[in-house]
Amino acid sequence: MKIAYGIEKPSIYVYYSSSITDISIFHQLIWGIEEEGIPYQMIRQTEGEALKLSFMAAEASSLGVGLGIGDDRLIILHYRKLPYEMPLFQIPHASSPSMMRAVGANAARLVKGIPFKEIDHKNNREDQYPSEIESDLKSIIAKVLEEINRKMKP
């Protein structure tokens, strides 16, 4: 975002892979930044890996904070002063809305120098009750197969 005389407004850069066609699923991430009152810029990149995207974004941002949304199904928060291989936060694309919002807010809080919001990994959609989901899936498949067999009998 340009302000007077071509000077760029300090903001968090959010780099996302050009292979991601629907960025609306990341609104919660952006809303987390907005809640904290820090400007951001979403910028499409040809790079696909979230770690590279986040590091590039942090390096390019005058605030030193960058988020990367990669085609590797990860969202990563990075800080310019940290080594490349040591990002602050990493979550999957399939994270819960509250987890995405917390990571966005934490990007802004890093800029503000205030404590991070807690990220609740227990309520993450991707991690919830995998054995229960698997057993539910098996019972659904069994019912479908029974129905197919019933309809195929003369």
PDB file of N, CA and C in Angstrom, residues 5 30 35 45 47 51 64 67 72 78 113 122 126 132 150:
ATOM      1  N   TYR A   5       3.748  10.354  -1.706  1.00  0.00           N
ATOM      2  CA  TYR A   5       5.019  10.396  -2.434  1.00  0.00           C
ATOM      3  C   TYR A   5       5.649   9.025  -2.643  1.00  0.00           C
ATOM      4  N   ILE A  30      -6.388 -13.435   8.131  1.00  0.00           N
ATOM      5  CA  ILE A  30      -6.333 -11.994   7.872  1.00  0.00           C
ATOM      6  C   ILE A  30      -7.095 -11.220   8.940  1.00  0.00           C
ATOM      7  N   GLU A  35      -7.759  -7.490  13.542  1.00  0.00           N
ATOM      8  CA  GLU A  35      -8.205  -7.288  14.928  1.00  0.00           C
ATOM      9  C   GLU A  35      -7.182  -6.526  15.753  1.00  0.00           C
ATOM     10  N   GLN A  45       2.672 -15.124  -5.144  1.00  0.00           N
ATOM     11  CA  GLN A  45       4.047 -15.467  -5.510  1.00  0.00           C
ATOM     12  C   GLN A  45       4.070 -16.787  -6.284  1.00  0.00           C
ATOM     13  N   GLU A  47       6.471 -19.004  -5.941  1.00  0.00           N
ATOM     14  CA  GLU A  47       7.003 -19.998  -5.005  1.00  0.00           C
ATOM     15  C   GLU A  47       5.845 -20.774  -4.393  1.00  0.00           C
ATOM     16  N   LEU A  51       7.363 -22.320   3.888  1.00  0.00           N
ATOM     17  CA  LEU A  51       8.524 -21.833   4.632  1.00  0.00           C
ATOM     18  C   LEU A  51       9.266 -20.766   3.837  1.00  0.00           C
ATOM     19  N   GLY A  64       9.356  -6.630   9.235  1.00  0.00           N
ATOM     20  CA  GLY A  64      10.111  -7.846   9.496  1.00  0.00           C
ATOM     21  C   GLY A  64       9.263  -9.060   9.814  1.00  0.00           C
ATOM     22  N   LEU A  67       3.969 -13.852   6.638  1.00  0.00           N
ATOM     23  CA  LEU A  67       3.208 -15.097   6.644  1.00  0.00           C
ATOM     24  C   LEU A  67       3.322 -15.727   5.263  1.00  0.00           C
ATOM     25  N   ASP A  72       2.009 -26.526  -0.150  1.00  0.00           N
ATOM     26  CA  ASP A  72       2.342 -27.707   0.647  1.00  0.00           C
ATOM     27  C   ASP A  72       1.367 -27.869   1.819  1.00  0.00           C
ATOM     28  N   HIS A  78       6.775 -16.154  10.067  1.00  0.00           N
ATOM     29  CA  HIS A  78       8.224 -15.995  10.218  1.00  0.00           C
ATOM     30  C   HIS A  78       8.566 -14.574  10.636  1.00  0.00           C
ATOM     31  N   GLY A 113       4.896  -6.079  19.806  1.00  0.00           N
ATOM     32  CA  GLY A 113       5.741  -6.429  20.942  1.00  0.00           C
ATOM     33  C   GLY A 113       4.952  -6.818  22.175  1.00  0.00           C
ATOM     34  N   LYS A 122      -5.657 -28.479  20.575  1.00  0.00           N
ATOM     35  CA  LYS A 122      -6.648 -29.516  20.904  1.00  0.00           C
ATOM     36  C   LYS A 122      -7.892 -29.403  20.039  1.00  0.00           C
ATOM     37  N   GLU A 126      -8.072 -30.790  12.058  1.00  0.00           N
ATOM     38  CA  GLU A 126      -7.290 -31.867  11.463  1.00  0.00           C
ATOM     39  C   GLU A 126      -6.925 -32.938  12.490  1.00  0.00           C
ATOM     40  N   GLU A 132     -12.147 -42.035  15.928  1.00  0.00           N
ATOM     41  CA  GLU A 132     -13.603 -41.949  15.802  1.00  0.00           C
ATOM     42  C   GLU A 132     -14.002 -41.641  14.362  1.00  0.00           C
ATOM     43  N   ARG A 150     -27.631 -55.177  -1.776  1.00  0.00           N
ATOM     44  CA  ARG A 150     -29.072 -55.408  -1.710  1.00  0.00           C
ATOM     45  C   ARG A 150     -29.737 -55.062  -3.042  1.00  0.00           C
TER      46      ARG A 150
END
